[in-house]
Structures are given as C-alpha cells and as structure tokens.
Amino acid sequence: MSTKNEKKVREIYAWAEGRGYTRDRYGNLKKEEGGRQYRLKIQAMSIRYEVRTESGDWVRIRGGYLKDITITPEGKIAGMRRGY
C-alpha cells in the first residue's frame, strides 16, 4: 500500500470510528443499525460498503478505489459507486 493510501485509510478509520463503527479482528469496520449489520471492508487499493444478509453473506452496496475516495466537509464519504 502506498503512503498516500495509508494516509487515506487512517482518515477513513478515524471517520468511521467517530460514527460508531468498530474494528473486527480482520481490520474491517462494522456497525449495527436498524437490526442490520453494515461493514466497510478496506483493502490495499479499494473499499467496499456491504450489508449482511439473513443467510450470513456480505453483499456489496457500494465500492470504489481509494484514490477516488474523499471525506466531504459535511462528514460523508464521497467517491464510492454501485457496481465498481
């Protein structure tokens, strides 16, 4: 992972943990909301926002490359899209 991506990953972790996400043993960020489990899966070059189904599988809702991800002044993640 490049230094630029490492900085961005640290920013994403700080942003998510400030919004109630917790890290699991694999480094993914998880949050339960409205009876559903959500996860931010951060990999070397990409990030995925997923939801856990009733069968226990994770399904991607949105995703994107780290180079395209930004945190807006409003406190939201921008740059993820459906079906990347």
PDB file of N, CA and C in Angstrom:
ATOM      1  N   MET A   1       0.857  -1.176   0.000  1.00  0.00           N
ATOM      2  CA  MET A   1       0.000   0.000   0.000  1.00  0.00           C
ATOM      3  C   MET A   1       0.899   1.234   0.000  1.00  0.00           C
ATOM      4  N   SER A   2       0.561   2.192  -0.829  1.00  0.00           N
ATOM      5  CA  SER A   2       1.377   3.402  -0.929  1.00  0.00           C
ATOM      6  C   SER A   2       1.157   4.294   0.293  1.00  0.00           C
ATOM      7  N   THR A   3       2.077   5.196   0.500  1.00  0.00           N
ATOM      8  CA  THR A   3       1.984   6.126   1.625  1.00  0.00           C
ATOM      9  C   THR A   3       0.730   6.975   1.521  1.00  0.00           C
ATOM     10  N   LYS A   4       0.389   7.366   0.314  1.00  0.00           N
ATOM     11  CA  LYS A   4      -0.807   8.175   0.086  1.00  0.00           C
ATOM     12  C   LYS A   4      -2.057   7.400   0.505  1.00  0.00           C
ATOM     13  N   ASN A   5      -2.126   6.115   0.125  1.00  0.00           N
ATOM     14  CA  ASN A   5      -3.268   5.291   0.509  1.00  0.00           C
ATOM     15  C   ASN A   5      -3.294   5.037   2.004  1.00  0.00           C
ATOM     16  N   GLU A   6      -2.130   4.875   2.625  1.00  0.00           N
ATOM     17  CA  GLU A   6      -2.081   4.652   4.072  1.00  0.00           C
ATOM     18  C   GLU A   6      -2.669   5.837   4.820  1.00  0.00           C
ATOM     19  N   LYS A   7      -2.359   7.040   4.365  1.00  0.00           N
ATOM     20  CA  LYS A   7      -2.905   8.249   4.989  1.00  0.00           C
ATOM     21  C   LYS A   7      -4.425   8.281   4.830  1.00  0.00           C
ATOM     22  N   LYS A   8      -4.891   7.959   3.645  1.00  0.00           N
ATOM     23  CA  LYS A   8      -6.325   7.971   3.389  1.00  0.00           C
ATOM     24  C   LYS A   8      -7.036   6.908   4.225  1.00  0.00           C
ATOM     25  N   VAL A   9      -6.426   5.731   4.371  1.00  0.00           N
ATOM     26  CA  VAL A   9      -7.015   4.659   5.176  1.00  0.00           C
ATOM     27  C   VAL A   9      -7.119   5.092   6.637  1.00  0.00           C
ATOM     28  N   ARG A  10      -6.070   5.756   7.148  1.00  0.00           N
ATOM     29  CA  ARG A  10      -6.127   6.260   8.523  1.00  0.00           C
ATOM     30  C   ARG A  10      -7.261   7.261   8.693  1.00  0.00           C
ATOM     31  N   GLU A  11      -7.455   8.131   7.697  1.00  0.00           N
ATOM     32  CA  GLU A  11      -8.552   9.105   7.744  1.00  0.00           C
ATOM     33  C   GLU A  11      -9.910   8.401   7.748  1.00  0.00           C
ATOM     34  N   ILE A  12     -10.044   7.365   6.942  1.00  0.00           N
ATOM     35  CA  ILE A  12     -11.309   6.627   6.870  1.00  0.00           C
ATOM     36  C   ILE A  12     -11.590   5.917   8.192  1.00  0.00           C
ATOM     37  N   TYR A  13     -10.552   5.295   8.781  1.00  0.00           N
ATOM     38  CA  TYR A  13     -10.726   4.640  10.079  1.00  0.00           C
ATOM     39  C   TYR A  13     -11.172   5.653  11.131  1.00  0.00           C
ATOM     40  N   ALA A  14     -10.529   6.811  11.181  1.00  0.00           N
ATOM     41  CA  ALA A  14     -10.887   7.844  12.159  1.00  0.00           C
ATOM     42  C   ALA A  14     -12.316   8.329  11.926  1.00  0.00           C
ATOM     43  N   TRP A  15     -12.674   8.547  10.663  1.00  0.00           N
ATOM     44  CA  TRP A  15     -14.029   8.993  10.322  1.00  0.00           C
ATOM     45  C   TRP A  15     -15.064   7.963  10.769  1.00  0.00           C
ATOM     46  N   ALA A  16     -14.831   6.693  10.450  1.00  0.00           N
ATOM     47  CA  ALA A  16     -15.792   5.639  10.757  1.00  0.00           C
ATOM     48  C   ALA A  16     -15.906   5.386  12.257  1.00  0.00           C
ATOM     49  N   GLU A  17     -14.778   5.355  12.948  1.00  0.00           N
ATOM     50  CA  GLU A  17     -14.824   5.106  14.387  1.00  0.00           C
ATOM     51  C   GLU A  17     -15.525   6.243  15.120  1.00  0.00           C
ATOM     52  N   GLY A  18     -15.459   7.450  14.583  1.00  0.00           N
ATOM     53  CA  GLY A  18     -16.189   8.585  15.150  1.00  0.00           C
ATOM     54  C   GLY A  18     -17.683   8.500  14.917  1.00  0.00           C
ATOM     55  N   ARG A  19     -18.110   7.598  14.050  1.00  0.00           N
ATOM     56  CA  ARG A  19     -19.531   7.419  13.741  1.00  0.00           C
ATOM     57  C   ARG A  19     -20.074   6.082  14.227  1.00  0.00           C
ATOM     58  N   GLY A  20     -19.361   5.457  15.153  1.00  0.00           N
ATOM     59  CA  GLY A  20     -19.882   4.253  15.782  1.00  0.00           C
ATOM     60  C   GLY A  20     -19.434   2.934  15.186  1.00  0.00           C
ATOM     61  N   TYR A  21     -18.591   2.950  14.176  1.00  0.00           N
ATOM     62  CA  TYR A  21     -18.060   1.707  13.617  1.00  0.00           C
ATOM     63  C   TYR A  21     -16.969   1.180  14.549  1.00  0.00           C
ATOM     64  N   THR A  22     -16.871  -0.128  14.647  1.00  0.00           N
ATOM     65  CA  THR A  22     -15.802  -0.758  15.425  1.00  0.00           C
ATOM     66  C   THR A  22     -15.032  -1.707  14.527  1.00  0.00           C
ATOM     67  N   ARG A  23     -13.757  -1.879  14.838  1.00  0.00           N
ATOM     68  CA  ARG A  23     -12.921  -2.787  14.043  1.00  0.00           C
ATOM     69  C   ARG A  23     -13.126  -4.211  14.517  1.00  0.00           C
ATOM     70  N   ASP A  24     -13.187  -5.123  13.554  1.00  0.00           N
ATOM     71  CA  ASP A  24     -13.218  -6.536  13.904  1.00  0.00           C
ATOM     72  C   ASP A  24     -11.796  -7.080  13.863  1.00  0.00           C
ATOM     73  N   ARG A  25     -11.638  -8.351  14.078  1.00  0.00           N
ATOM     74  CA  ARG A  25     -10.288  -8.922  14.154  1.00  0.00           C
ATOM     75  C   ARG A  25      -9.548  -8.904  12.821  1.00  0.00           C
ATOM     76  N   TYR A  26     -10.265  -8.657  11.731  1.00  0.00           N
ATOM     77  CA  TYR A  26      -9.639  -8.597  10.407  1.00  0.00           C
ATOM     78  C   TYR A  26      -9.346  -7.166   9.959  1.00  0.00           C
ATOM     79  N   GLY A  27      -9.710  -6.187  10.767  1.00  0.00           N
ATOM     80  CA  GLY A  27      -9.478  -4.792  10.418  1.00  0.00           C
ATOM     81  C   GLY A  27     -10.632  -4.141   9.687  1.00  0.00           C
ATOM     82  N   ASN A  28     -11.726  -4.896   9.468  1.00  0.00           N
ATOM     83  CA  ASN A  28     -12.903  -4.319   8.838  1.00  0.00           C
ATOM     84  C   ASN A  28     -13.655  -3.485   9.870  1.00  0.00           C
ATOM     85  N   LEU A  29     -14.417  -2.528   9.395  1.00  0.00           N
ATOM     86  CA  LEU A  29     -15.205  -1.670  10.277  1.00  0.00           C
ATOM     87  C   LEU A  29     -16.659  -2.103  10.211  1.00  0.00           C
ATOM     88  N   LYS A  30     -17.258  -2.386  11.373  1.00  0.00           N
ATOM     89  CA  LYS A  30     -18.637  -2.869  11.402  1.00  0.00           C
ATOM     90  C   LYS A  30     -19.511  -1.985  12.274  1.00  0.00           C
ATOM     91  N   LYS A  31     -20.799  -1.951  11.906  1.00  0.00           N
ATOM     92  CA  LYS A  31     -21.777  -1.170  12.661  1.00  0.00           C
ATOM     93  C   LYS A  31     -23.133  -1.835  12.504  1.00  0.00           C
ATOM     94  N   GLU A  32     -23.874  -1.900  13.603  1.00  0.00           N
ATOM     95  CA  GLU A  32     -25.235  -2.423  13.534  1.00  0.00           C
ATOM     96  C   GLU A  32     -26.194  -1.255  13.632  1.00  0.00           C
ATOM     97  N   GLU A  33     -27.145  -1.228  12.712  1.00  0.00           N
ATOM     98  CA  GLU A  33     -28.083  -0.118  12.649  1.00  0.00           C
ATOM     99  C   GLU A  33     -29.425  -0.630  12.135  1.00  0.00           C
ATOM    100  N   GLY A  34     -30.471  -0.380  12.861  1.00  0.00           N
ATOM    101  CA  GLY A  34     -31.799  -0.807  12.423  1.00  0.00           C
ATOM    102  C   GLY A  34     -31.932  -2.316  12.306  1.00  0.00           C
ATOM    103  N   GLY A  35     -31.212  -3.064  13.147  1.00  0.00           N
ATOM    104  CA  GLY A  35     -31.279  -4.515  13.105  1.00  0.00           C
ATOM    105  C   GLY A  35     -30.468  -5.159  11.992  1.00  0.00           C
ATOM    106  N   ARG A  36     -29.723  -4.363  11.235  1.00  0.00           N
ATOM    107  CA  ARG A  36     -28.881  -4.887  10.149  1.00  0.00           C
ATOM    108  C   ARG A  36     -27.427  -4.562  10.442  1.00  0.00           C
ATOM    109  N   GLN A  37     -26.546  -5.408   9.965  1.00  0.00           N
ATOM    110  CA  GLN A  37     -25.120  -5.212  10.139  1.00  0.00           C
ATOM    111  C   GLN A  37     -24.512  -4.667   8.856  1.00  0.00           C
ATOM    112  N   TYR A  38     -23.708  -3.605   9.004  1.00  0.00           N
ATOM    113  CA  TYR A  38     -23.041  -2.985   7.875  1.00  0.00           C
ATOM    114  C   TYR A  38     -21.537  -3.080   8.084  1.00  0.00           C
ATOM    115  N   ARG A  39     -20.780  -3.100   6.987  1.00  0.00           N
ATOM    116  CA  ARG A  39     -19.332  -3.242   7.081  1.00  0.00           C
ATOM    117  C   ARG A  39     -18.648  -2.384   6.023  1.00  0.00           C
ATOM    118  N   LEU A  40     -17.558  -1.765   6.426  1.00  0.00           N
ATOM    119  CA  LEU A  40     -16.638  -1.115   5.496  1.00  0.00           C
ATOM    120  C   LEU A  40     -15.419  -2.017   5.408  1.00  0.00           C
ATOM    121  N   LYS A  41     -15.217  -2.608   4.266  1.00  0.00           N
ATOM    122  CA  LYS A  41     -14.080  -3.504   4.055  1.00  0.00           C
ATOM    123  C   LYS A  41     -13.030  -2.739   3.271  1.00  0.00           C
ATOM    124  N   ILE A  42     -11.904  -2.479   3.931  1.00  0.00           N
ATOM    125  CA  ILE A  42     -10.840  -1.700   3.316  1.00  0.00           C
ATOM    126  C   ILE A  42      -9.726  -2.647   2.893  1.00  0.00           C
ATOM    127  N   GLN A  43      -9.413  -2.593   1.615  1.00  0.00           N
ATOM    128  CA  GLN A  43      -8.343  -3.417   1.062  1.00  0.00           C
ATOM    129  C   GLN A  43      -7.214  -2.507   0.593  1.00  0.00           C
ATOM    130  N   ALA A  44      -6.171  -3.062   0.027  1.00  0.00           N
ATOM    131  CA  ALA A  44      -4.986  -2.294  -0.350  1.00  0.00           C
ATOM    132  C   ALA A  44      -5.300  -1.159  -1.321  1.00  0.00           C
ATOM    133  N   MET A  45      -6.213  -1.392  -2.263  1.00  0.00           N
ATOM    134  CA  MET A  45      -6.494  -0.368  -3.268  1.00  0.00           C
ATOM    135  C   MET A  45      -7.961   0.029  -3.345  1.00  0.00           C
ATOM    136  N   SER A  46      -8.821  -0.650  -2.587  1.00  0.00           N
ATOM    137  CA  SER A  46     -10.251  -0.378  -2.713  1.00  0.00           C
ATOM    138  C   SER A  46     -10.947  -0.439  -1.355  1.00  0.00           C
ATOM    139  N   ILE A  47     -12.179   0.027  -1.361  1.00  0.00           N
ATOM    140  CA  ILE A  47     -13.029  -0.009  -0.179  1.00  0.00           C
ATOM    141  C   ILE A  47     -14.416  -0.440  -0.620  1.00  0.00           C
ATOM    142  N   ARG A  48     -15.057  -1.260   0.198  1.00  0.00           N
ATOM    143  CA  ARG A  48     -16.416  -1.708  -0.110  1.00  0.00           C
ATOM    144  C   ARG A  48     -17.314  -1.444   1.088  1.00  0.00           C
ATOM    145  N   TYR A  49     -18.530  -0.995   0.811  1.00  0.00           N
ATOM    146  CA  TYR A  49     -19.568  -0.815   1.824  1.00  0.00           C
ATOM    147  C   TYR A  49     -20.558  -1.945   1.618  1.00  0.00           C
ATOM    148  N   GLU A  50     -20.728  -2.798   2.636  1.00  0.00           N
ATOM    149  CA  GLU A  50     -21.514  -4.024   2.484  1.00  0.00           C
ATOM    150  C   GLU A  50     -22.553  -4.149   3.588  1.00  0.00           C
ATOM    151  N   VAL A  51     -23.559  -4.973   3.329  1.00  0.00           N
ATOM    152  CA  VAL A  51     -24.585  -5.301   4.308  1.00  0.00           C
ATOM    153  C   VAL A  51     -24.633  -6.820   4.443  1.00  0.00           C
ATOM    154  N   ARG A  52     -24.927  -7.280   5.660  1.00  0.00           N
ATOM    155  CA  ARG A  52     -25.008  -8.718   5.901  1.00  0.00           C
ATOM    156  C   ARG A  52     -26.441  -9.188   5.669  1.00  0.00           C
ATOM    157  N   THR A  53     -26.590 -10.240   4.876  1.00  0.00           N
ATOM    158  CA  THR A  53     -27.917 -10.776   4.573  1.00  0.00           C
ATOM    159  C   THR A  53     -28.348 -11.750   5.658  1.00  0.00           C
ATOM    160  N   GLU A  54     -29.587 -12.180   5.597  1.00  0.00           N
ATOM    161  CA  GLU A  54     -30.102 -13.139   6.573  1.00  0.00           C
ATOM    162  C   GLU A  54     -29.379 -14.474   6.504  1.00  0.00           C
ATOM    163  N   SER A  55     -28.841 -14.804   5.335  1.00  0.00           N
ATOM    164  CA  SER A  55     -28.101 -16.067   5.189  1.00  0.00           C
ATOM    165  C   SER A  55     -26.669 -15.969   5.730  1.00  0.00           C
ATOM    166  N   GLY A  56     -26.245 -14.762   6.104  1.00  0.00           N
ATOM    167  CA  GLY A  56     -24.911 -14.580   6.668  1.00  0.00           C
ATOM    168  C   GLY A  56     -23.867 -14.115   5.681  1.00  0.00           C
ATOM    169  N   ASP A  57     -24.224 -13.950   4.418  1.00  0.00           N
ATOM    170  CA  ASP A  57     -23.288 -13.477   3.397  1.00  0.00           C
ATOM    171  C   ASP A  57     -23.222 -11.951   3.423  1.00  0.00           C
ATOM    172  N   TRP A  58     -22.097 -11.410   2.973  1.00  0.00           N
ATOM    173  CA  TRP A  58     -21.942  -9.967   2.824  1.00  0.00           C
ATOM    174  C   TRP A  58     -22.199  -9.594   1.366  1.00  0.00           C
ATOM    175  N   VAL A  59     -23.036  -8.584   1.152  1.00  0.00           N
ATOM    176  CA  VAL A  59     -23.378  -8.127  -0.192  1.00  0.00           C
ATOM    177  C   VAL A  59     -22.941  -6.675  -0.331  1.00  0.00           C
ATOM    178  N   ARG A  60     -22.189  -6.402  -1.397  1.00  0.00           N
ATOM    179  CA  ARG A  60     -21.694  -5.043  -1.629  1.00  0.00           C
ATOM    180  C   ARG A  60     -22.836  -4.115  -2.030  1.00  0.00           C
ATOM    181  N   ILE A  61     -22.898  -2.969  -1.368  1.00  0.00           N
ATOM    182  CA  ILE A  61     -23.854  -1.924  -1.731  1.00  0.00           C
ATOM    183  C   ILE A  61     -23.154  -0.904  -2.631  1.00  0.00           C
ATOM    184  N   ARG A  62     -21.977  -0.499  -2.207  1.00  0.00           N
ATOM    185  CA  ARG A  62     -21.179   0.470  -2.953  1.00  0.00           C
ATOM    186  C   ARG A  62     -19.708   0.121  -2.792  1.00  0.00           C
ATOM    187  N   GLY A  63     -18.888   0.665  -3.658  1.00  0.00           N
ATOM    188  CA  GLY A  63     -17.454   0.441  -3.556  1.00  0.00           C
ATOM    189  C   GLY A  63     -16.706   1.433  -4.408  1.00  0.00           C
ATOM    190  N   GLY A  64     -15.411   1.455  -4.229  1.00  0.00           N
ATOM    191  CA  GLY A  64     -14.586   2.346  -5.032  1.00  0.00           C
ATOM    192  C   GLY A  64     -13.121   2.164  -4.732  1.00  0.00           C
ATOM    193  N   TYR A  65     -12.312   2.786  -5.555  1.00  0.00           N
ATOM    194  CA  TYR A  65     -10.875   2.758  -5.365  1.00  0.00           C
ATOM    195  C   TYR A  65     -10.482   3.850  -4.380  1.00  0.00           C
ATOM    196  N   LEU A  66      -9.493   3.568  -3.548  1.00  0.00           N
ATOM    197  CA  LEU A  66      -9.067   4.533  -2.537  1.00  0.00           C
ATOM    198  C   LEU A  66      -8.667   5.863  -3.147  1.00  0.00           C
ATOM    199  N   LYS A  67      -8.096   5.841  -4.345  1.00  0.00           N
ATOM    200  CA  LYS A  67      -7.669   7.093  -4.985  1.00  0.00           C
ATOM    201  C   LYS A  67      -8.848   8.024  -5.264  1.00  0.00           C
ATOM    202  N   ASP A  68     -10.061   7.463  -5.362  1.00  0.00           N
ATOM    203  CA  ASP A  68     -11.249   8.263  -5.672  1.00  0.00           C
ATOM    204  C   ASP A  68     -12.039   8.669  -4.427  1.00  0.00           C
ATOM    205  N   ILE A  69     -11.702   8.124  -3.268  1.00  0.00           N
ATOM    206  CA  ILE A  69     -12.480   8.345  -2.047  1.00  0.00           C
ATOM    207  C   ILE A  69     -12.034   9.626  -1.355  1.00  0.00           C
ATOM    208  N   THR A  70     -13.016  10.419  -0.923  1.00  0.00           N
ATOM    209  CA  THR A  70     -12.751  11.617  -0.124  1.00  0.00           C
ATOM    210  C   THR A  70     -13.802  11.711   0.971  1.00  0.00           C
ATOM    211  N   ILE A  71     -13.459  12.433   2.013  1.00  0.00           N
ATOM    212  CA  ILE A  71     -14.424  12.727   3.067  1.00  0.00           C
ATOM    213  C   ILE A  71     -14.811  14.187   2.876  1.00  0.00           C
ATOM    214  N   THR A  72     -16.102  14.425   2.684  1.00  0.00           N
ATOM    215  CA  THR A  72     -16.587  15.764   2.387  1.00  0.00           C
ATOM    216  C   THR A  72     -16.609  16.628   3.644  1.00  0.00           C
ATOM    217  N   PRO A  73     -16.691  17.952   3.491  1.00  0.00           N
ATOM    218  CA  PRO A  73     -16.804  18.835   4.657  1.00  0.00           C
ATOM    219  C   PRO A  73     -18.070  18.562   5.487  1.00  0.00           C
ATOM    220  N   GLU A  74     -19.066  17.950   4.846  1.00  0.00           N
ATOM    221  CA  GLU A  74     -20.302  17.602   5.558  1.00  0.00           C
ATOM    222  C   GLU A  74     -20.147  16.320   6.366  1.00  0.00           C
ATOM    223  N   GLY A  75     -19.000  15.669   6.259  1.00  0.00           N
ATOM    224  CA  GLY A  75     -18.738  14.454   7.025  1.00  0.00           C
ATOM    225  C   GLY A  75     -19.251  13.183   6.368  1.00  0.00           C
ATOM    226  N   LYS A  76     -19.272  13.144   5.054  1.00  0.00           N
ATOM    227  CA  LYS A  76     -19.712  11.955   4.327  1.00  0.00           C
ATOM    228  C   LYS A  76     -18.576  11.447   3.445  1.00  0.00           C
ATOM    229  N   ILE A  77     -18.647  10.164   3.104  1.00  0.00           N
ATOM    230  CA  ILE A  77     -17.661   9.594   2.191  1.00  0.00           C
ATOM    231  C   ILE A  77     -18.174   9.774   0.768  1.00  0.00           C
ATOM    232  N   ALA A  78     -17.341  10.345  -0.083  1.00  0.00           N
ATOM    233  CA  ALA A  78     -17.693  10.525  -1.491  1.00  0.00           C
ATOM    234  C   ALA A  78     -16.733   9.693  -2.338  1.00  0.00           C
ATOM    235  N   GLY A  79     -17.182   9.290  -3.502  1.00  0.00           N
ATOM    236  CA  GLY A  79     -16.331   8.575  -4.437  1.00  0.00           C
ATOM    237  C   GLY A  79     -16.667   7.105  -4.596  1.00  0.00           C
ATOM    238  N   MET A  80     -17.580   6.603  -3.770  1.00  0.00           N
ATOM    239  CA  MET A  80     -17.999   5.210  -3.934  1.00  0.00           C
ATOM    240  C   MET A  80     -19.157   5.185  -4.916  1.00  0.00           C
ATOM    241  N   ARG A  81     -19.222   4.101  -5.666  1.00  0.00           N
ATOM    242  CA  ARG A  81     -20.322   3.957  -6.622  1.00  0.00           C
ATOM    243  C   ARG A  81     -20.816   2.525  -6.625  1.00  0.00           C
ATOM    244  N   ARG A  82     -21.947   2.326  -7.207  1.00  0.00           N
ATOM    245  CA  ARG A  82     -22.519   0.987  -7.307  1.00  0.00           C
ATOM    246  C   ARG A  82     -21.842   0.224  -8.431  1.00  0.00           C
ATOM    247  N   GLY A  83     -21.609  -1.044  -8.209  1.00  0.00           N
ATOM    248  CA  GLY A  83     -21.126  -1.927  -9.257  1.00  0.00           C
ATOM    249  C   GLY A  83     -19.765  -1.601  -9.825  1.00  0.00           C
ATOM    250  N   TYR A  84     -18.826  -1.155  -8.982  1.00  0.00           N
ATOM    251  CA  TYR A  84     -17.478  -0.865  -9.493  1.00  0.00           C
ATOM    252  C   TYR A  84     -16.769  -2.107  -9.892  1.00  0.00           C
TER     253      TYR A  84
END
